[in-house]
Amino acid sequence: MIGVNSNEAATSNATAAVIEQMSTYDHEQVLFCQDQATGLKAIIAVHNTTLGPSLGGTRMWNYASEADALKDVLRLSRGMTYKSALAGLNLGGGKAVIIGDSRTQKSEALFRRFGKFVNSLGGKYITAEDVGITTKDMEYVALETKHVAGLPEYMGGSGDPSPVTAYGVYMGMKAAAKQRWGSDSLEGKKVAVQGVGHVGAYLVEHLVSEKAIVTITDIHQPSIQKLVEKFGVTAVAPDDIYDVDMDIYAPCALGATVNDETLERLNCTIICGAANNQLANESKHGQIVRERGILYAPDYLVNAGGIINCYWEVTGYNRDAALSQTEEIYNTTLEIFKRSADLGIPSYQAANELAEARIKAIGKVKLTY
Ligand code: NAD
């Protein structure tokens, strides 16, 4: 009996902890999914649907614990709410994680079972690809639900979003140049691009075509080689990127690269790149960046091209409309810098406030008949 009671107490504590985490950022709904037959263990988090259905990718990752998976999905889904709000989309924020090894634990049945769970939310959550998930996996998901975006063109989707994401980062960078130097030309500006994968490579192409002086790095040598041969850009070793002579640092690989250590080394006046969560600690490093006179173009604003592309896919794909809405990132970036300067607050905070204001205002509009 003691065992039963202590089990009950543990379950009760765990449930309370989950609900507490959900309420920290005011999540609407979290769906825990498991299926013994396929080995599926997944969590779908719907953060906020004020502006529309929640949209965000599914990540497959071998999390150290279920608690880590929950933390990740809650954090990521909230980020999607802000990203879509700031991009002016009629979308809310959501995200899913599948707990498991993406190299060894995938199967058609697992993804189709996951698709059924997505479908059970009736369109409140629309999924897409994220880390560890391929288009092939999404094809299986799409057999069980129509609430999928980011599908390949041959399945009626919009294909790889990376060129659109890169275009948005480029727009954000031009806006930052305008704010900093009075002209949005990047000609002759020294840009250090960290990570030349899908987005980074397209970004380099834009920069080179505008005669910027580009230095790149990557941990994958063939990706570097390709760009060095194609564009004649300079390459450095991964850890040396923080020390190169640069005007603009463009992180396009991992998050948290703007931190205590790198801020001692980065000699730039603008930070603008595709990576998510660039500031290791948003409030601390956002403030330090501001105090050092570095213009930080908020990551979730400038990398919104991908979600904009997905939005147009689910509402009726129109490439020109997706690109033109992505181009708006230029104006929004300027608006955020202005707000940041006027109110004396870091740019990340200005971005967050603008996103929150839009959700609040449109939420009120939706209350009317
Ligand atoms: P990707 O995996 O194609 O490219 C990332 C590149 O970074 C790879 O070439 C990888 O080798 C390199 N890399 C990893 N660690 C590195 C390190 N320590 N130093 C240097 N290079 C390193 O990913 P992607 O689709 O190009 O996305 C890049 C970033 O942008 C990611 O943070 C992603 O979350 C974000 N993002 C991408 C999109 C999109 O449309 N693809 C949209 C929004 C945000």
Coordinates of C-alpha atoms and ligand atoms in Angstrom, one line a residue:
M1 CA 0.0 0.0 0.0
I2 CA 2.9 2.3 0.8
G3 CA 4.2 1.7 -2.8
V4 CA 0.8 2.6 -4.3
N5 CA 0.5 5.8 -2.3
S6 CA 4.0 6.9 -3.2
N7 CA 3.3 6.1 -6.9
E8 CA 0.2 8.2 -6.7
A9 CA 2.1 11.0 -5.0
A10 CA 4.8 10.9 -7.7
T11 CA 2.2 10.9 -10.5
S12 CA 0.4 13.8 -8.8
N13 CA 3.7 15.7 -8.5
A14 CA 4.6 15.0 -12.1
T15 CA 1.2 16.2 -13.3
A16 CA 1.4 19.3 -11.3
A17 CA 4.9 20.0 -12.7
V18 CA 3.6 19.6 -16.3
I19 CA 0.7 21.9 -15.7
E20 CA 2.9 24.5 -14.0
Q21 CA 5.3 24.4 -17.0
M22 CA 2.3 24.9 -19.3
S23 CA 1.1 27.8 -17.4
T24 CA 4.5 29.5 -17.2
Y25 CA 4.1 30.6 -20.9
D26 CA 0.4 30.1 -21.0
H27 CA 0.2 27.2 -23.3
E28 CA -3.2 26.2 -24.5
Q29 CA -2.8 22.5 -24.9
V30 CA -0.2 19.7 -24.8
L31 CA -0.9 16.3 -26.3
F32 CA 1.2 13.4 -25.1
C33 CA 1.2 10.6 -27.6
Q34 CA 2.4 7.0 -27.2
D35 CA 1.9 3.9 -29.2
Q36 CA 3.6 0.7 -28.1
A37 CA 3.2 -1.1 -31.5
T38 CA 5.3 1.5 -33.3
G39 CA 7.4 2.7 -30.4
L40 CA 6.1 6.2 -30.9
K41 CA 6.6 8.7 -28.0
A42 CA 5.7 12.2 -29.0
I43 CA 4.6 15.5 -27.5
I44 CA 2.6 18.1 -29.4
A45 CA 2.4 21.6 -27.9
V46 CA -0.1 24.1 -29.0
H47 CA 1.0 27.4 -27.5
N48 CA -1.4 30.0 -28.8
T49 CA -4.1 30.0 -31.5
T50 CA -5.4 33.5 -31.1
L51 CA -4.2 34.5 -34.6
G52 CA -4.9 31.1 -36.3
P53 CA -4.1 27.4 -36.3
S54 CA -0.7 26.7 -34.7
L55 CA 2.0 25.8 -37.2
G56 CA 5.5 24.5 -36.4
G57 CA 7.8 21.7 -37.3
T58 CA 8.2 18.2 -35.8
R59 CA 11.6 17.5 -34.3
M60 CA 12.9 14.0 -33.8
W61 CA 15.6 13.9 -31.2
N62 CA 17.1 11.4 -28.7
Y63 CA 16.3 13.5 -25.6
A64 CA 18.1 12.6 -22.4
S65 CA 14.8 12.5 -20.6
E66 CA 11.0 13.1 -21.2
A67 CA 11.4 16.2 -19.1
D68 CA 13.9 17.6 -21.6
A69 CA 11.6 16.8 -24.5
L70 CA 8.7 18.6 -22.8
K71 CA 10.9 21.7 -22.0
D72 CA 12.0 21.8 -25.6
V73 CA 8.6 21.5 -27.2
L74 CA 7.1 24.2 -24.9
R75 CA 10.0 26.6 -25.6
L76 CA 9.9 26.0 -29.4
S77 CA 6.1 26.2 -29.7
R78 CA 6.1 29.6 -27.9
G79 CA 8.8 30.8 -30.2
M80 CA 6.6 29.9 -33.2
T81 CA 3.7 32.1 -31.8
Y82 CA 6.0 35.1 -31.7
K83 CA 7.5 34.4 -35.1
S84 CA 4.2 34.1 -36.9
A85 CA 2.8 37.1 -35.0
L86 CA 5.6 39.3 -36.0
A87 CA 5.6 38.1 -39.6
G88 CA 2.0 39.3 -39.8
L89 CA 0.6 35.8 -40.4
N90 CA -2.7 34.4 -39.4
L91 CA -1.1 31.6 -37.6
G92 CA -0.5 30.6 -34.0
G93 CA 2.4 28.8 -32.5
G94 CA 2.9 25.0 -32.1
K95 CA 5.6 22.4 -32.3
A96 CA 6.0 18.7 -31.9
V97 CA 8.8 16.5 -30.7
I98 CA 9.2 12.8 -31.3
I99 CA 11.4 11.2 -28.7
G100 CA 13.8 8.8 -30.4
D101 CA 16.9 8.3 -32.5
S102 CA 16.2 9.6 -36.0
R103 CA 18.8 7.2 -37.5
T104 CA 17.4 4.0 -36.1
Q105 CA 13.9 4.4 -34.8
K106 CA 12.0 5.6 -37.8
S107 CA 9.3 3.6 -39.6
E108 CA 6.4 4.2 -41.9
A109 CA 4.0 3.0 -39.2
L110 CA 5.5 5.3 -36.6
F111 CA 5.0 8.4 -38.8
R112 CA 1.5 7.4 -39.8
R113 CA 0.6 6.8 -36.2
F114 CA 2.0 10.3 -35.4
G115 CA 0.0 11.6 -38.3
K116 CA -3.2 10.3 -36.7
F117 CA -2.4 12.2 -33.5
V118 CA -1.8 15.4 -35.5
N119 CA -5.2 14.7 -37.2
S120 CA -6.9 14.3 -33.8
L121 CA -6.3 17.9 -33.1
G122 CA -8.6 18.8 -36.0
G123 CA -6.4 21.4 -37.6
K124 CA -5.5 23.2 -34.5
Y125 CA -1.9 22.1 -35.1
I126 CA -0.3 22.0 -38.5
T127 CA 3.0 20.2 -38.7
A128 CA 6.1 20.5 -40.9
E129 CA 9.7 19.3 -41.0
D130 CA 12.3 20.1 -38.4
V131 CA 15.5 18.7 -37.1
G132 CA 15.7 14.9 -37.7
I133 CA 12.7 14.8 -40.0
T134 CA 12.9 14.3 -43.8
T135 CA 10.4 14.9 -46.5
K136 CA 10.0 11.2 -46.8
D137 CA 8.9 11.0 -43.1
M138 CA 6.4 13.9 -43.8
E139 CA 5.0 12.0 -46.7
Y140 CA 4.0 9.2 -44.3
V141 CA 2.5 11.8 -41.9
A142 CA 0.5 13.3 -44.8
L143 CA -1.1 9.9 -45.5
E144 CA -3.0 10.3 -42.2
T145 CA -3.6 14.0 -42.0
K146 CA -4.0 16.9 -44.3
H147 CA -2.6 19.2 -41.6
V148 CA 1.0 19.2 -42.9
A149 CA 3.0 21.9 -44.6
G150 CA 6.5 22.1 -46.1
L151 CA 5.8 19.2 -48.4
P152 CA 7.8 18.7 -51.6
E153 CA 6.5 20.2 -54.8
Y154 CA 5.5 16.8 -56.3
M155 CA 3.1 16.3 -53.4
G156 CA 1.5 19.7 -54.0
G157 CA 3.7 21.5 -51.4
S158 CA 6.0 24.4 -51.7
G159 CA 9.3 22.6 -51.5
D160 CA 12.5 23.6 -49.7
P161 CA 11.8 26.8 -47.7
S162 CA 15.5 27.7 -47.3
P163 CA 15.8 30.1 -50.3
V164 CA 12.9 32.1 -48.9
T165 CA 14.4 32.0 -45.4
A166 CA 17.7 33.2 -46.8
Y167 CA 15.9 36.0 -48.7
G168 CA 14.3 37.2 -45.4
V169 CA 17.7 37.2 -43.6
Y170 CA 19.1 39.2 -46.5
M171 CA 16.3 41.7 -46.2
G172 CA 16.8 42.0 -42.4
M173 CA 20.5 42.5 -43.0
K174 CA 19.9 45.3 -45.5
A175 CA 17.5 47.0 -43.0
A176 CA 20.2 46.8 -40.3
A177 CA 22.8 48.3 -42.7
K178 CA 20.3 51.1 -43.5
Q179 CA 19.9 51.8 -39.8
R180 CA 23.6 51.6 -39.1
W181 CA 25.1 53.3 -42.1
G182 CA 22.3 55.2 -43.7
S183 CA 22.3 53.1 -46.8
D184 CA 21.1 49.6 -47.2
S185 CA 23.8 48.6 -49.6
L186 CA 26.0 45.8 -48.5
E187 CA 28.7 46.5 -51.1
G188 CA 32.1 46.4 -49.4
K189 CA 30.7 45.3 -46.1
K190 CA 32.5 42.5 -44.4
V191 CA 30.1 39.6 -43.5
A192 CA 31.1 36.5 -41.5
V193 CA 28.7 33.6 -42.2
Q194 CA 28.7 30.8 -39.7
G195 CA 27.2 27.7 -41.3
V196 CA 26.7 27.4 -45.0
G197 CA 24.0 24.7 -45.1
H198 CA 20.7 25.2 -46.8
V199 CA 20.1 28.8 -45.7
G200 CA 23.7 30.0 -45.3
A201 CA 24.6 29.0 -48.9
Y202 CA 21.7 30.9 -50.4
L203 CA 22.5 33.9 -48.1
V204 CA 26.1 33.9 -49.4
E205 CA 24.8 34.0 -52.9
H206 CA 22.8 37.2 -52.2
L207 CA 25.8 38.8 -50.4
V208 CA 28.2 38.0 -53.2
S209 CA 25.9 39.3 -55.8
E210 CA 25.8 42.6 -53.9
K211 CA 29.6 42.7 -53.7
A212 CA 29.9 42.2 -49.9
I213 CA 33.2 40.7 -48.7
V214 CA 32.2 37.3 -47.4
T215 CA 34.1 35.0 -45.0
I216 CA 32.5 31.6 -44.3
T217 CA 32.9 28.7 -42.0
D218 CA 31.3 25.3 -41.6
I219 CA 32.1 22.0 -39.9
H220 CA 31.3 20.2 -43.2
Q221 CA 34.3 20.7 -45.5
P222 CA 32.4 19.9 -48.8
S223 CA 29.9 22.7 -48.1
I224 CA 32.8 25.2 -47.7
Q225 CA 34.6 23.9 -50.8
K226 CA 31.6 24.3 -53.0
L227 CA 31.2 28.0 -52.1
V228 CA 34.9 28.8 -52.2
E229 CA 35.0 27.4 -55.8
K230 CA 31.7 29.0 -56.9
F231 CA 32.1 32.5 -55.4
G232 CA 35.8 32.9 -54.4
V233 CA 34.8 33.6 -50.8
T234 CA 37.3 33.2 -48.0
A235 CA 36.9 30.3 -45.5
V236 CA 38.2 29.9 -42.0
A237 CA 38.1 27.2 -39.4
P238 CA 34.9 26.9 -37.3
D239 CA 36.2 28.5 -34.1
D240 CA 38.1 31.3 -35.9
I241 CA 34.9 32.9 -37.3
Y242 CA 34.4 35.0 -34.1
D243 CA 37.8 36.7 -34.6
V244 CA 37.7 37.6 -38.3
D245 CA 37.6 41.2 -39.4
M246 CA 33.8 41.8 -39.9
D247 CA 31.1 44.4 -39.9
I248 CA 28.3 41.8 -39.8
Y249 CA 28.1 38.5 -38.0
A250 CA 25.6 36.1 -39.6
P251 CA 25.0 33.0 -37.5
C252 CA 23.4 30.4 -39.8
A253 CA 24.2 27.2 -37.9
L254 CA 23.5 26.8 -34.3
G255 CA 21.7 28.7 -31.5
A256 CA 23.4 30.4 -28.5
T257 CA 26.5 31.6 -30.4
V258 CA 26.1 35.1 -29.0
N259 CA 27.3 34.4 -25.4
D260 CA 29.8 35.6 -22.8
E261 CA 32.7 34.0 -24.5
T262 CA 32.0 35.1 -28.1
L263 CA 31.0 38.6 -27.2
E264 CA 34.5 39.1 -26.0
R265 CA 35.7 38.2 -29.5
L266 CA 33.1 39.4 -31.9
N267 CA 34.1 42.7 -33.4
C268 CA 31.0 43.5 -35.4
T269 CA 28.4 46.2 -35.5
I270 CA 25.5 44.1 -36.7
I271 CA 24.3 40.6 -35.9
C272 CA 21.9 39.2 -38.3
G273 CA 21.5 35.5 -39.3
A274 CA 19.2 32.6 -39.7
A275 CA 19.9 30.5 -36.6
N276 CA 17.2 30.3 -34.0
N277 CA 17.8 31.5 -30.4
Q278 CA 21.1 33.2 -31.2
L279 CA 21.3 35.0 -27.8
A280 CA 22.4 32.4 -25.3
N281 CA 20.5 34.3 -22.6
E282 CA 18.0 36.6 -24.2
S283 CA 17.7 39.2 -21.6
K284 CA 21.4 39.2 -20.5
H285 CA 23.1 39.0 -23.9
G286 CA 20.4 41.2 -25.6
Q287 CA 21.3 43.9 -23.1
I288 CA 25.1 43.5 -23.5
V289 CA 24.8 43.6 -27.3
R290 CA 22.8 46.9 -27.0
E291 CA 25.3 48.4 -24.6
R292 CA 28.1 47.6 -27.0
G293 CA 26.3 49.4 -29.8
I294 CA 25.8 46.3 -31.8
L295 CA 22.5 46.2 -33.8
Y296 CA 20.9 42.8 -33.2
A297 CA 18.3 41.9 -35.8
P298 CA 16.0 39.6 -33.9
D299 CA 16.5 36.0 -35.2
Y300 CA 12.9 34.9 -35.3
L301 CA 12.0 38.0 -37.2
V302 CA 14.6 37.8 -39.9
N303 CA 14.4 34.0 -40.3
A304 CA 10.6 34.0 -40.8
G305 CA 10.7 33.4 -44.6
G306 CA 10.3 29.7 -44.0
I307 CA 7.1 30.0 -42.0
I308 CA 5.8 32.6 -44.4
N309 CA 6.4 30.1 -47.2
C310 CA 4.5 27.4 -45.2
Y311 CA 1.7 29.8 -44.6
W312 CA 1.2 30.4 -48.3
E313 CA 1.4 26.6 -48.8
V314 CA -1.6 26.0 -46.5
T315 CA -3.6 28.9 -47.7
G316 CA -3.0 28.3 -51.5
Y317 CA 0.6 28.6 -52.7
N318 CA 1.8 31.7 -54.4
R319 CA 5.5 32.0 -54.6
D320 CA 5.4 35.7 -55.5
A321 CA 3.2 36.5 -52.5
A322 CA 5.4 34.5 -50.2
L323 CA 8.5 36.4 -51.4
S324 CA 6.8 39.8 -51.2
Q325 CA 5.6 39.1 -47.6
T326 CA 9.2 38.0 -46.8
E327 CA 10.4 41.3 -48.2
E328 CA 8.3 43.0 -45.5
I329 CA 10.9 41.8 -43.0
Y330 CA 13.0 44.8 -44.1
N331 CA 10.3 47.2 -42.9
T332 CA 9.6 45.3 -39.7
T333 CA 13.3 45.2 -38.8
L334 CA 13.5 49.0 -39.2
E335 CA 10.4 49.4 -37.1
I336 CA 11.9 47.3 -34.4
F337 CA 15.2 49.3 -34.4
K338 CA 13.2 52.5 -34.2
R339 CA 11.1 51.2 -31.3
S340 CA 14.2 49.9 -29.6
A341 CA 15.9 53.4 -29.9
D342 CA 12.8 55.4 -29.0
L343 CA 12.1 53.4 -25.8
G344 CA 15.7 52.7 -24.9
I345 CA 15.1 48.9 -24.9
P346 CA 17.0 46.0 -26.5
S347 CA 15.8 45.0 -30.0
Y348 CA 14.8 41.5 -28.8
Q349 CA 12.4 43.2 -26.3
A350 CA 11.0 45.5 -28.9
A351 CA 10.3 42.5 -31.2
N352 CA 8.6 40.6 -28.4
E353 CA 6.5 43.6 -27.4
L354 CA 5.4 44.1 -31.0
A355 CA 4.4 40.4 -31.4
E356 CA 2.5 40.5 -28.1
A357 CA 0.7 43.7 -29.1
R358 CA -0.4 42.2 -32.4
I359 CA -1.8 39.1 -30.7
K360 CA -3.6 41.2 -28.2
A361 CA -5.1 43.6 -30.8
I362 CA -6.2 40.9 -33.2
G363 CA -7.5 38.8 -30.3
K364 CA -9.9 41.7 -29.5
V365 CA -10.9 42.0 -33.1
K366 CA -11.8 38.3 -33.2
L367 CA -14.1 38.8 -30.2
T368 CA -16.4 40.8 -32.4
Y369 CA -19.1 39.1 -34.4
Ligands
NAD1 P1 21.5 23.1 -42.3 O1 21.6 21.9 -41.4 O2 21.2 22.9 -43.7 O3 22.8 24.0 -42.2 C1 23.5 24.2 -41.0 C2 25.0 24.2 -41.3 O4 25.7 24.6 -40.2 C3 25.5 22.9 -41.8 O5 26.2 23.0 -43.0 C4 26.4 22.4 -40.6 O6 27.5 21.6 -41.0 C5 26.9 23.8 -40.1 N1 27.3 23.7 -38.7 C6 26.9 23.0 -37.7 N2 27.6 23.3 -36.6 C7 28.5 24.2 -36.9 C8 29.5 24.9 -36.2 N3 29.8 24.7 -34.9 N4 30.3 25.8 -36.9 C9 30.1 26.0 -38.2 N5 29.1 25.4 -38.9 C10 28.4 24.5 -38.3 O7 20.4 24.0 -41.6 P2 19.6 25.2 -42.3 O8 18.3 24.7 -42.8 O9 20.5 25.9 -43.3 O10 19.3 26.1 -41.1 C11 20.3 26.9 -40.5 C12 19.8 27.6 -39.2 O11 18.7 28.4 -39.6 C13 19.3 26.6 -38.2 O12 19.6 27.1 -36.9 C14 17.8 26.6 -38.4 O13 17.1 26.2 -37.2 C15 17.6 28.0 -38.8 N6 16.4 28.1 -39.6 C16 16.3 27.5 -40.8 C17 15.1 27.7 -41.6 C18 15.0 27.0 -43.0 O14 14.2 27.4 -43.8 N7 15.8 26.1 -43.3 C19 14.1 28.5 -41.2 C20 14.2 29.2 -40.0 C21 15.4 29.0 -39.2

